[in-house]
Amino acid sequence: MAEAPRYVLYEHAVGYALLRVKEFEDIGLMIPQVEESVADVQRFCSIVKLVAFEPFKNTEAAVENCNNISEGVVHQDLLNFLEANLPKKKDKVVTLGVNDGKLAGAITEIMERVRCVYTGVVPEILRGVRVHFAHIAKDLPHHSLSKAQLSLGHSYSRGKVKFDVHRVDNMVIQSIALLDQLDKDINLFGMRIREWYSYHFPELFKLVPDQYKYVRCACAIMDRKNMDDSVIEKLKEIVEDDDKVNEIVETAHTSMGMEISCMDLLNIERFATRVASLTEYRRSLHEYIKERMQSCAPSLTALIGEQVGARLISHAGSLTNLAKYPASTVQILGAEKALFRALKTHSNTPKYGLLFHSSFIGRASAKNKGRISRFLANKCAVASRIDCFSDVPVPTYGEFLRQQVEDRLKYFETGEVPKKNLDVMKEAIQEADVVKIKVLKKRKKEAKKAKKAAEEKANQTLLEVENQEEVAQEEPSSEKKKKKKKRSESEMGEKRAINDVEMEELDGEADEAPKKKKKKRHSKGEVNQDDE
């Protein structure tokens, strides 16, 4: 039974904690009692007591310490913490319980008077500390512990994943599966169009054996009786041979095919158009796989080509899995059925699987196919490991490995002894270093361009926002001016109306005043007449 520790190191998201285990002499014999005490806070606190706690300075320091612990490396912060808080008696050896065996070995190597234990009762004690840490460390803010754990978990996982857009092999796996499916579908649909259109023009397939060109020619011709100049021009663009076009035109006039209605021809044309577009998409998908493989696994692509390399990665599950495979597994990858059949029947095992599609196997003689397959599998394993674990993958190693396979083929045919592998790899390393420098410079330039474009875009958006704000500020001011104008116009109208009314009143008064005077005069005259 493992010795019970006197001190226990607990790594939390917020810092390091050192705890002293009480009654450490008897606790090693009481593992069931320790398991029971984990559920009870008071009983567990009677066994374990917090001695010291050292918080991390910031999130970056927490992530750095977490990475070192996961790799079994003692960080300087942890070393300073242990040296400051463990007993400093030189004669006495201190027993420290830790969670990881690698970390225990690293601490023991650095600190001679510390003996680390990670088995026995230690996991149960650390489990209890993990459960009741909020009660043990009462001075810490309990509400922030879960947030710190979540933040550290995200940061640690983000660093472990190391997502690189240019080295995603999942896209290669899906693309090569889609390419294989498209090959089957295009072949099936092409045969369907050939059988369908051959009722009308059976001689066309012998004149244009290529499936893609046949489908396009069928779309261009449709009714063989209507071979006008526009149809002939389309055929010249498709076939790229004037003599062949003239032969097609002559054969169309004397064809033995049956007459087809316009509705049937329209249906054939629609289907043929879709098959032609599928074929074009298949070509673009092949270019996409080629670019992806050159960025994901350039050495493997340079060695055996993008399609065979992509199929190897797809069959293995990922580039990392392929890099972990030995050369013997890479050699028969894709021939599992034949392998298990051979093992079951005690017959000869297969010599190659997916590597059979490589050009090297086809060029080798019958007796050398197994040898070149084994040699090629060895080089594929090396290339996949270089691509997977190098920081800046370059195709240089794949080119040198390909030349080695070529030299081995020559050796089998002519007996010419190739260069030693050590000399070839030295040359490859020298050339690869030069290529890496160029690639890094190119990446820096692209990063600068991207940064400059982002800054220009940000400035443009700021200008647009400022313009929008200015327009928004101008609109209410113009409305106010309009309101002022409206108010002034209304006030002027009111004033004019008042002035008009006043003028009318004055005119009325002026008209009434002379009438009254005349009446007075008239009355005076009457009075005078009466007096007379």
Coordinates of C-alpha atoms in Angstrom, one line a residue:
M1 CA 0.0 0.0 0.0
A2 CA 1.3 3.4 -0.9
E3 CA 2.4 5.8 1.9
A4 CA 0.0 8.5 2.8
P5 CA 1.2 12.0 2.0
R6 CA 1.8 14.8 4.6
Y7 CA 1.0 17.5 2.1
V8 CA -1.2 17.6 -0.9
L9 CA -0.8 19.9 -4.0
Y10 CA -4.1 21.0 -5.6
E11 CA -4.1 22.9 -8.9
H12 CA -7.2 25.2 -9.3
A13 CA -8.1 27.5 -12.1
V14 CA -7.3 30.5 -9.9
G15 CA -4.0 29.3 -8.4
Y16 CA -2.1 26.7 -6.5
A17 CA -3.2 25.4 -3.1
L18 CA -1.0 23.5 -0.6
L19 CA -3.0 21.5 2.0
R20 CA -1.7 19.6 5.1
V21 CA -3.2 16.2 5.8
K22 CA -3.9 15.6 9.5
E23 CA -3.2 12.3 11.1
F24 CA -1.2 11.3 8.1
E25 CA 0.3 8.2 9.8
D26 CA -3.0 6.4 10.0
I27 CA -4.8 7.7 7.0
G28 CA -3.0 5.3 4.6
L29 CA -4.8 2.4 6.3
M30 CA -8.2 4.1 6.2
I31 CA -9.0 4.5 2.4
P32 CA -12.7 3.5 2.9
Q33 CA -13.1 6.0 5.7
V34 CA -11.6 8.7 3.5
E35 CA -14.0 7.8 0.7
E36 CA -16.9 8.2 3.2
S37 CA -15.6 11.5 4.6
V38 CA -15.5 13.0 1.1
A39 CA -19.3 13.3 1.2
D40 CA -19.3 15.1 4.6
V41 CA -17.8 18.6 4.7
Q42 CA -17.1 18.7 8.4
R43 CA -15.4 15.3 8.5
F44 CA -13.3 16.1 5.5
C45 CA -12.2 19.5 6.9
S46 CA -11.0 17.6 10.0
I47 CA -8.7 15.6 7.8
V48 CA -7.4 18.4 5.5
K49 CA -6.3 21.9 6.3
L50 CA -5.3 24.7 3.9
V51 CA -1.7 25.8 4.5
A52 CA -1.0 28.2 1.6
F53 CA -2.6 29.5 -1.5
E54 CA -0.9 31.3 -4.4
P55 CA -3.3 32.9 -7.0
F56 CA -2.2 33.3 -10.7
K57 CA -1.3 36.8 -11.8
N58 CA -3.6 36.8 -14.9
T59 CA -5.3 34.5 -17.3
E60 CA -2.2 34.1 -19.5
A61 CA -0.2 32.9 -16.5
A62 CA -3.1 30.4 -15.6
V63 CA -3.1 29.0 -19.2
E64 CA 0.7 28.7 -19.2
N65 CA 0.8 26.9 -15.8
C66 CA -2.1 24.6 -17.0
N67 CA -0.2 23.7 -20.2
N68 CA 3.0 22.9 -18.2
I69 CA 1.1 20.7 -15.7
S70 CA -0.6 18.8 -18.6
E71 CA 2.8 18.1 -20.1
G72 CA 4.4 17.1 -16.8
V73 CA 6.7 20.2 -16.6
V74 CA 7.2 22.2 -13.4
H75 CA 6.6 25.9 -14.0
Q76 CA 8.7 28.5 -12.2
D77 CA 5.6 29.7 -10.3
L78 CA 4.9 26.2 -9.0
L79 CA 8.5 25.7 -8.0
N80 CA 8.6 29.1 -6.1
F81 CA 5.4 28.2 -4.4
L82 CA 6.6 24.8 -3.2
E83 CA 10.0 26.1 -2.1
A84 CA 8.3 28.9 -0.1
N85 CA 5.7 26.8 1.7
L86 CA 7.0 23.3 2.2
P87 CA 9.1 22.6 5.4
K88 CA 12.8 23.5 4.9
K89 CA 14.4 20.9 7.1
K90 CA 17.2 19.4 5.2
D91 CA 17.3 16.1 7.1
K92 CA 13.6 15.3 6.8
V93 CA 12.0 14.2 3.5
V94 CA 8.6 15.7 2.8
T95 CA 5.9 13.5 1.2
L96 CA 3.8 15.4 -1.3
G97 CA 0.6 14.1 -2.9
V98 CA 0.0 15.2 -6.5
N99 CA -2.6 14.4 -9.2
D100 CA -0.3 13.4 -12.1
G101 CA 2.5 10.8 -12.3
K102 CA 4.6 12.9 -14.8
L103 CA 4.4 16.0 -12.6
A104 CA 5.4 13.9 -9.6
G105 CA 8.5 12.7 -11.4
A106 CA 9.4 16.2 -12.5
I107 CA 9.0 17.6 -9.0
T108 CA 11.1 14.8 -7.5
E109 CA 13.9 15.4 -10.0
I110 CA 14.1 19.2 -9.2
M111 CA 13.5 19.1 -5.4
E112 CA 15.6 16.4 -3.8
R113 CA 14.0 16.5 -0.3
V114 CA 10.5 16.1 -1.7
R115 CA 9.1 12.7 -2.5
C116 CA 5.9 12.7 -4.5
V117 CA 3.0 10.3 -4.3
Y118 CA 0.1 10.0 -6.7
T119 CA -1.5 6.6 -5.9
G120 CA -3.3 5.1 -3.0
V121 CA -5.3 7.6 -0.9
V122 CA -4.1 10.7 -2.8
P123 CA -6.8 10.6 -5.6
E124 CA -9.5 10.4 -2.9
I125 CA -8.1 13.3 -0.9
L126 CA -7.8 15.4 -4.1
R127 CA -11.4 14.5 -5.1
G128 CA -12.6 15.7 -1.7
V129 CA -10.6 18.9 -2.1
R130 CA -12.1 19.5 -5.5
V131 CA -15.6 19.0 -4.2
H132 CA -15.2 21.1 -1.0
F133 CA -12.6 23.7 -2.2
A134 CA -15.1 26.6 -1.7
H135 CA -15.4 25.6 2.0
I136 CA -11.7 24.9 2.5
A137 CA -10.6 28.3 0.9
K138 CA -13.0 30.6 2.7
D139 CA -11.2 33.8 1.8
L140 CA -11.7 33.4 -1.9
P141 CA -14.8 34.8 -3.6
H142 CA -16.9 31.7 -4.2
H143 CA -19.0 33.2 -7.1
S144 CA -15.9 33.7 -9.2
L145 CA -14.4 30.2 -9.0
S146 CA -16.8 28.7 -11.6
K147 CA -16.2 31.6 -13.9
A148 CA -12.4 31.2 -13.6
Q149 CA -12.7 27.4 -14.3
L150 CA -14.9 28.1 -17.4
S151 CA -12.5 30.8 -18.7
L152 CA -9.4 28.6 -18.2
G153 CA -11.2 25.6 -19.8
H154 CA -11.9 27.6 -22.9
S155 CA -8.4 29.1 -23.2
Y156 CA -6.7 25.7 -22.6
S157 CA -9.0 23.9 -25.1
R158 CA -8.4 26.7 -27.7
G159 CA -4.7 26.3 -27.4
K160 CA -4.8 22.5 -27.6
V161 CA -7.0 22.5 -30.7
K162 CA -4.7 24.8 -32.6
F163 CA -7.2 25.3 -35.4
D164 CA -5.4 26.2 -38.7
V165 CA -7.6 27.0 -41.7
H166 CA -4.9 26.0 -44.1
R167 CA -4.4 22.5 -42.6
V168 CA -7.9 21.2 -42.2
D169 CA -7.9 17.6 -43.5
N170 CA -11.7 17.2 -42.9
M171 CA -12.4 19.2 -46.0
V172 CA -10.1 16.9 -48.0
I173 CA -11.9 13.8 -46.6
Q174 CA -15.4 15.1 -47.6
S175 CA -14.2 16.4 -51.0
I176 CA -12.6 13.1 -52.1
A177 CA -15.7 11.2 -51.0
L178 CA -17.8 13.6 -53.1
L179 CA -15.4 13.2 -56.0
D180 CA -15.8 9.5 -56.0
Q181 CA -19.6 9.8 -55.8
L182 CA -19.6 12.3 -58.7
D183 CA -17.5 9.9 -60.8
K184 CA -20.1 7.1 -60.3
D185 CA -23.0 9.4 -61.0
I186 CA -21.5 11.1 -64.1
N187 CA -20.7 7.7 -65.5
L188 CA -24.2 6.4 -64.9
F189 CA -25.9 9.5 -66.3
G190 CA -23.6 9.6 -69.3
M191 CA -24.5 6.0 -70.2
R192 CA -28.2 6.9 -69.7
I193 CA -27.9 9.9 -72.2
R194 CA -26.0 7.7 -74.7
E195 CA -28.8 5.1 -74.7
W196 CA -31.5 7.7 -74.7
Y197 CA -30.1 9.9 -77.5
S198 CA -28.9 6.9 -79.6
Y199 CA -32.5 6.3 -80.5
H200 CA -32.3 9.5 -82.6
F201 CA -28.6 9.6 -83.5
P202 CA -26.9 6.3 -82.9
E203 CA -23.7 7.0 -84.8
L204 CA -22.7 10.0 -82.7
F205 CA -21.1 8.0 -79.9
K206 CA -18.6 6.3 -82.3
L207 CA -17.6 9.7 -83.7
V208 CA -17.3 11.3 -80.2
P209 CA -16.3 8.6 -77.7
D210 CA -15.5 11.1 -74.9
Q211 CA -18.4 11.2 -72.5
Y212 CA -18.3 14.9 -71.7
K213 CA -17.9 16.0 -75.3
Y214 CA -20.7 13.5 -76.3
V215 CA -23.1 15.1 -73.8
R216 CA -22.3 18.6 -75.0
C217 CA -22.6 17.6 -78.7
A218 CA -26.0 16.0 -78.0
C219 CA -27.1 19.3 -76.3
A220 CA -25.8 21.3 -79.4
I221 CA -27.3 19.1 -82.1
M222 CA -30.6 17.9 -80.6
D223 CA -32.6 17.4 -83.9
R224 CA -30.1 16.0 -86.4
K225 CA -32.1 17.4 -89.3
N226 CA -31.6 21.0 -88.2
M227 CA -27.8 21.2 -88.7
D228 CA -27.5 25.0 -89.4
D229 CA -24.4 27.2 -89.2
S230 CA -24.9 28.0 -85.5
V231 CA -24.9 24.3 -84.6
I232 CA -21.8 23.7 -86.7
E233 CA -20.0 26.5 -84.9
K234 CA -20.9 25.0 -81.5
L235 CA -19.7 21.6 -82.6
K236 CA -16.3 23.2 -83.7
E237 CA -15.9 24.7 -80.2
I238 CA -16.7 21.4 -78.5
V239 CA -14.8 18.9 -80.7
E240 CA -12.0 21.3 -81.8
D241 CA -11.6 19.3 -85.1
D242 CA -13.1 20.6 -88.4
D243 CA -12.8 17.2 -90.1
K244 CA -14.6 15.5 -87.3
V245 CA -17.3 18.1 -87.4
N246 CA -17.8 17.6 -91.1
E247 CA -18.0 13.9 -90.5
I248 CA -20.7 14.4 -87.9
V249 CA -22.7 16.7 -90.2
E250 CA -22.5 14.2 -93.1
T251 CA -23.5 11.3 -90.8
A252 CA -26.4 13.2 -89.4
H253 CA -28.0 13.5 -92.8
T254 CA -27.7 9.7 -93.4
S255 CA -28.3 8.5 -89.9
M256 CA -30.4 5.4 -89.2
G257 CA -32.0 6.9 -86.1
M258 CA -35.7 7.2 -85.5
E259 CA -37.7 10.4 -85.3
I260 CA -38.2 11.9 -81.9
S261 CA -40.8 14.4 -80.8
C262 CA -39.9 17.9 -79.6
M263 CA -41.0 17.1 -76.1
D264 CA -38.7 14.1 -75.9
L265 CA -35.8 16.2 -77.3
L266 CA -36.4 18.9 -74.8
N267 CA -36.3 16.4 -72.0
I268 CA -33.0 15.0 -73.2
E269 CA -31.6 18.5 -73.5
R270 CA -32.5 19.3 -69.9
F271 CA -30.9 16.1 -68.6
A272 CA -27.8 16.5 -70.8
T273 CA -27.4 20.1 -69.6
R274 CA -27.4 19.0 -66.0
V275 CA -24.9 16.2 -66.7
A276 CA -22.6 18.7 -68.4
S277 CA -22.8 21.0 -65.4
L278 CA -22.0 18.1 -63.1
T279 CA -18.9 17.3 -65.2
E280 CA -17.7 20.9 -65.0
Y281 CA -18.3 20.9 -61.2
R282 CA -16.3 17.7 -60.9
R283 CA -13.4 19.4 -62.6
S284 CA -13.6 22.4 -60.3
L285 CA -13.8 20.0 -57.3
H286 CA -10.6 18.3 -58.5
E287 CA -8.8 21.6 -58.6
Y288 CA -10.1 22.4 -55.1
I289 CA -8.8 19.1 -53.8
K290 CA -5.4 19.8 -55.5
E291 CA -5.1 23.2 -53.8
R292 CA -6.3 21.8 -50.4
M293 CA -3.8 18.9 -50.5
Q294 CA -0.9 21.3 -51.4
S295 CA -1.7 23.3 -48.3
C296 CA -2.6 20.4 -46.0
A297 CA -0.1 17.7 -47.0
P298 CA 2.3 19.1 -49.6
S299 CA 5.0 16.4 -49.2
L300 CA 2.5 13.6 -49.6
T301 CA 1.0 15.3 -52.6
A302 CA 4.4 15.8 -54.3
L303 CA 5.2 12.1 -53.7
I304 CA 2.1 10.2 -54.9
G305 CA -0.4 12.9 -56.2
E306 CA -3.4 14.6 -54.7
Q307 CA -6.0 11.9 -55.3
V308 CA -4.1 9.0 -53.9
G309 CA -2.9 11.1 -50.9
A310 CA -6.4 12.3 -50.2
R311 CA -7.8 8.8 -50.3
L312 CA -5.1 7.6 -47.9
I313 CA -6.0 10.5 -45.5
S314 CA -9.7 9.7 -45.9
H315 CA -9.2 6.0 -45.2
A316 CA -7.1 6.7 -42.2
G317 CA -9.6 9.2 -40.8
S318 CA -7.2 12.1 -40.6
L319 CA -3.6 13.2 -41.4
T320 CA -2.6 12.6 -37.8
N321 CA -3.9 9.0 -37.9
L322 CA -2.1 8.4 -41.2
A323 CA 1.1 9.8 -39.7
K324 CA 0.8 7.3 -36.7
Y325 CA 0.5 4.3 -39.0
P326 CA 3.6 2.2 -39.7
A327 CA 4.7 1.7 -43.3
S328 CA 3.3 -1.9 -43.3
T329 CA -0.2 -0.6 -42.5
V330 CA 0.0 2.2 -45.2
Q331 CA 1.0 -0.5 -47.7
I332 CA -2.2 -2.5 -47.4
L333 CA -4.5 0.4 -46.5
G334 CA -7.6 -0.1 -48.5
A335 CA -7.2 -3.9 -49.0
E336 CA -8.6 -5.0 -45.6
K337 CA -11.0 -7.5 -47.1
A338 CA -8.3 -9.2 -49.1
L339 CA -6.0 -9.2 -46.1
F340 CA -8.5 -10.9 -43.7
R341 CA -9.5 -13.3 -46.4
A342 CA -5.9 -14.3 -46.9
L343 CA -5.4 -14.6 -43.1
K344 CA -8.5 -16.8 -42.9
T345 CA -7.5 -19.1 -45.7
H346 CA -3.8 -19.0 -44.9
S347 CA -2.9 -17.7 -48.4
N348 CA -0.7 -14.9 -49.5
T349 CA -1.5 -11.5 -48.1
P350 CA -2.1 -8.5 -50.6
K351 CA 1.0 -6.5 -51.7
Y352 CA -0.8 -3.2 -52.0
G353 CA -4.1 -1.4 -51.3
L354 CA -4.8 2.2 -52.3
L355 CA -1.1 2.6 -53.4
F356 CA -2.0 0.5 -56.5
H357 CA -3.5 3.6 -58.0
S358 CA 0.0 5.3 -57.9
S359 CA 1.9 5.5 -61.2
F360 CA 4.9 3.8 -59.6
I361 CA 3.2 0.5 -59.2
G362 CA 2.0 0.4 -62.8
R363 CA 5.5 1.2 -64.1
A364 CA 7.2 -1.6 -62.1
S365 CA 7.5 -5.1 -63.5
A366 CA 5.4 -7.9 -62.1
K367 CA 8.2 -9.3 -59.9
N368 CA 9.1 -5.9 -58.5
K369 CA 5.6 -4.6 -57.7
G370 CA 5.7 -5.9 -54.2
R371 CA 9.2 -4.4 -53.6
I372 CA 8.3 -1.0 -55.0
S373 CA 5.0 -1.0 -53.1
R374 CA 6.8 -1.6 -49.8
F375 CA 9.4 1.1 -50.6
L376 CA 6.6 3.6 -51.6
A377 CA 4.7 2.9 -48.4
N378 CA 7.8 3.6 -46.4
K379 CA 8.2 7.0 -48.1
C380 CA 4.5 7.8 -47.8
A381 CA 4.7 7.2 -44.0
V382 CA 7.7 9.5 -43.8
A383 CA 6.0 12.2 -45.9
S384 CA 2.8 12.1 -43.9
R385 CA 4.7 12.5 -40.6
I386 CA 6.7 15.5 -42.0
D387 CA 3.4 17.1 -43.2
C388 CA 1.6 16.5 -39.9
F389 CA 4.2 17.6 -37.4
S390 CA 6.1 20.4 -39.2
D391 CA 5.2 24.0 -38.4
V392 CA 5.7 25.2 -42.0
P393 CA 4.9 22.3 -44.4
V394 CA 6.7 22.5 -47.7
P395 CA 6.7 20.1 -50.7
T396 CA 10.5 19.9 -50.8
Y397 CA 10.7 16.7 -48.8
G398 CA 8.0 15.0 -51.0
E399 CA 10.0 16.0 -54.2
F400 CA 13.1 14.4 -52.9
L401 CA 11.2 11.3 -51.7
R402 CA 9.7 11.0 -55.1
Q403 CA 13.1 11.1 -56.7
Q404 CA 14.2 8.3 -54.4
V405 CA 11.3 6.2 -55.6
E406 CA 12.3 7.0 -59.2
D407 CA 15.9 6.0 -58.5
R408 CA 14.7 2.7 -56.9
L409 CA 12.7 1.9 -60.0
K410 CA 15.8 2.5 -62.1
Y411 CA 17.8 0.3 -59.8
F412 CA 15.3 -2.6 -60.3
E413 CA 15.5 -2.1 -64.1
T414 CA 19.1 -1.3 -64.8
G415 CA 20.9 -2.1 -61.5
E416 CA 22.2 1.6 -61.1
V417 CA 22.8 2.1 -57.3
P418 CA 20.9 5.1 -56.0
K419 CA 22.2 7.7 -53.5
K420 CA 22.1 7.0 -49.8
N421 CA 19.1 8.1 -47.8
L422 CA 21.2 10.1 -45.4
D423 CA 22.8 12.2 -48.2
V424 CA 19.4 12.8 -49.9
M425 CA 17.8 13.9 -46.6
K426 CA 20.6 16.4 -45.9
E427 CA 20.1 18.0 -49.3
A428 CA 16.3 18.0 -48.7
I429 CA 16.7 19.8 -45.3
Q430 CA 19.0 22.5 -46.8
E431 CA 16.6 23.2 -49.6
A432 CA 13.5 23.0 -47.3
D433 CA 15.0 25.7 -45.0
V434 CA 15.3 28.1 -48.0
V435 CA 11.7 27.3 -49.1
K436 CA 10.4 27.8 -45.5
I437 CA 12.0 31.3 -45.4
K438 CA 10.3 32.2 -48.6
V439 CA 6.9 30.9 -47.4
L440 CA 7.2 32.8 -44.1
K441 CA 8.0 36.0 -46.0
K442 CA 5.0 35.4 -48.3
R443 CA 2.8 34.9 -45.3
K444 CA 4.0 38.1 -43.7
K445 CA 3.2 40.0 -46.9
E446 CA -0.3 38.5 -47.1
A447 CA -0.8 39.3 -43.4
K448 CA 0.2 42.9 -44.0
K449 CA -2.1 43.2 -47.0
A450 CA -5.0 41.7 -45.0
K451 CA -4.3 44.1 -42.1
K452 CA -4.1 47.0 -44.5
A453 CA -7.4 46.0 -46.2
A454 CA -9.0 45.6 -42.8
E455 CA -7.9 49.0 -41.7
E456 CA -9.2 50.6 -44.9
K457 CA -12.5 48.8 -44.5
A458 CA -12.7 50.0 -40.9
N459 CA -11.9 53.6 -41.9
Q460 CA -14.5 53.4 -44.7
T461 CA -17.2 52.2 -42.3
L462 CA -16.2 55.0 -39.9
L463 CA -16.6 57.5 -42.6
E464 CA -20.0 56.0 -43.6
V465 CA -21.2 56.2 -40.0
E466 CA -20.0 59.8 -39.7
N467 CA -21.8 60.7 -42.9
Q468 CA -24.9 59.1 -41.6
E469 CA -24.7 61.0 -38.4
E470 CA -24.2 64.3 -40.2
V471 CA -27.2 63.6 -42.4
A472 CA -29.2 62.7 -39.4
Q473 CA -28.2 66.0 -37.7
E474 CA -28.9 68.0 -40.8
E475 CA -32.4 66.6 -41.3
P476 CA -33.9 68.0 -38.0
S477 CA -32.2 71.4 -38.6
S478 CA -33.8 71.6 -42.1
E479 CA -37.1 70.6 -40.6
K480 CA -36.7 73.4 -38.0
K481 CA -35.9 75.8 -40.8
K482 CA -39.0 74.7 -42.7
K483 CA -41.1 75.1 -39.6
K484 CA -39.6 78.6 -39.0
K485 CA -40.4 79.4 -42.6
K486 CA -43.9 78.1 -42.3
R487 CA -44.4 80.0 -39.0
S488 CA -43.0 83.2 -40.6
E489 CA -45.3 82.8 -43.6
S490 CA -48.3 82.2 -41.4
E491 CA -47.4 85.2 -39.2
M492 CA -47.0 87.4 -42.3
G493 CA -50.3 86.1 -43.6
E494 CA -52.0 86.9 -40.3
K495 CA -50.4 90.4 -40.3
R496 CA -51.6 91.0 -43.8
A497 CA -55.1 89.9 -42.9
I498 CA -55.1 92.2 -39.9
N499 CA -53.8 95.1 -42.0
D500 CA -56.5 94.4 -44.6
V501 CA -59.2 94.4 -42.0
E502 CA -57.8 97.6 -40.5
M503 CA -57.7 99.3 -43.9
E504 CA -61.2 98.2 -44.7
E505 CA -62.4 99.6 -41.3
L506 CA -60.6 102.9 -42.0
D507 CA -62.1 103.1 -45.5
G508 CA -65.5 102.4 -44.0
E509 CA -65.2 105.1 -41.4
A510 CA -63.9 107.6 -44.1
D511 CA -67.0 106.9 -46.3
E512 CA -69.4 107.3 -43.3
A513 CA -68.0 110.6 -42.2
P514 CA -68.8 112.7 -45.3
K515 CA -72.3 111.3 -45.5
K516 CA -73.0 112.5 -42.0
K517 CA -71.7 116.0 -42.9
K518 CA -74.0 116.2 -46.0
K519 CA -76.9 115.2 -43.9
K520 CA -76.1 118.0 -41.4
R521 CA -75.8 120.5 -44.2
H522 CA -79.0 119.3 -45.7
S523 CA -80.7 119.7 -42.4
K524 CA -79.4 123.2 -41.9
G525 CA -80.8 124.1 -45.4
E526 CA -84.1 122.7 -44.5
V527 CA -84.0 124.7 -41.3
N528 CA -83.3 127.9 -43.1
Q529 CA -86.2 127.2 -45.5
D530 CA -88.5 126.7 -42.6
D531 CA -87.3 129.9 -41.1
E532 CA -88.0 131.8 -44.3

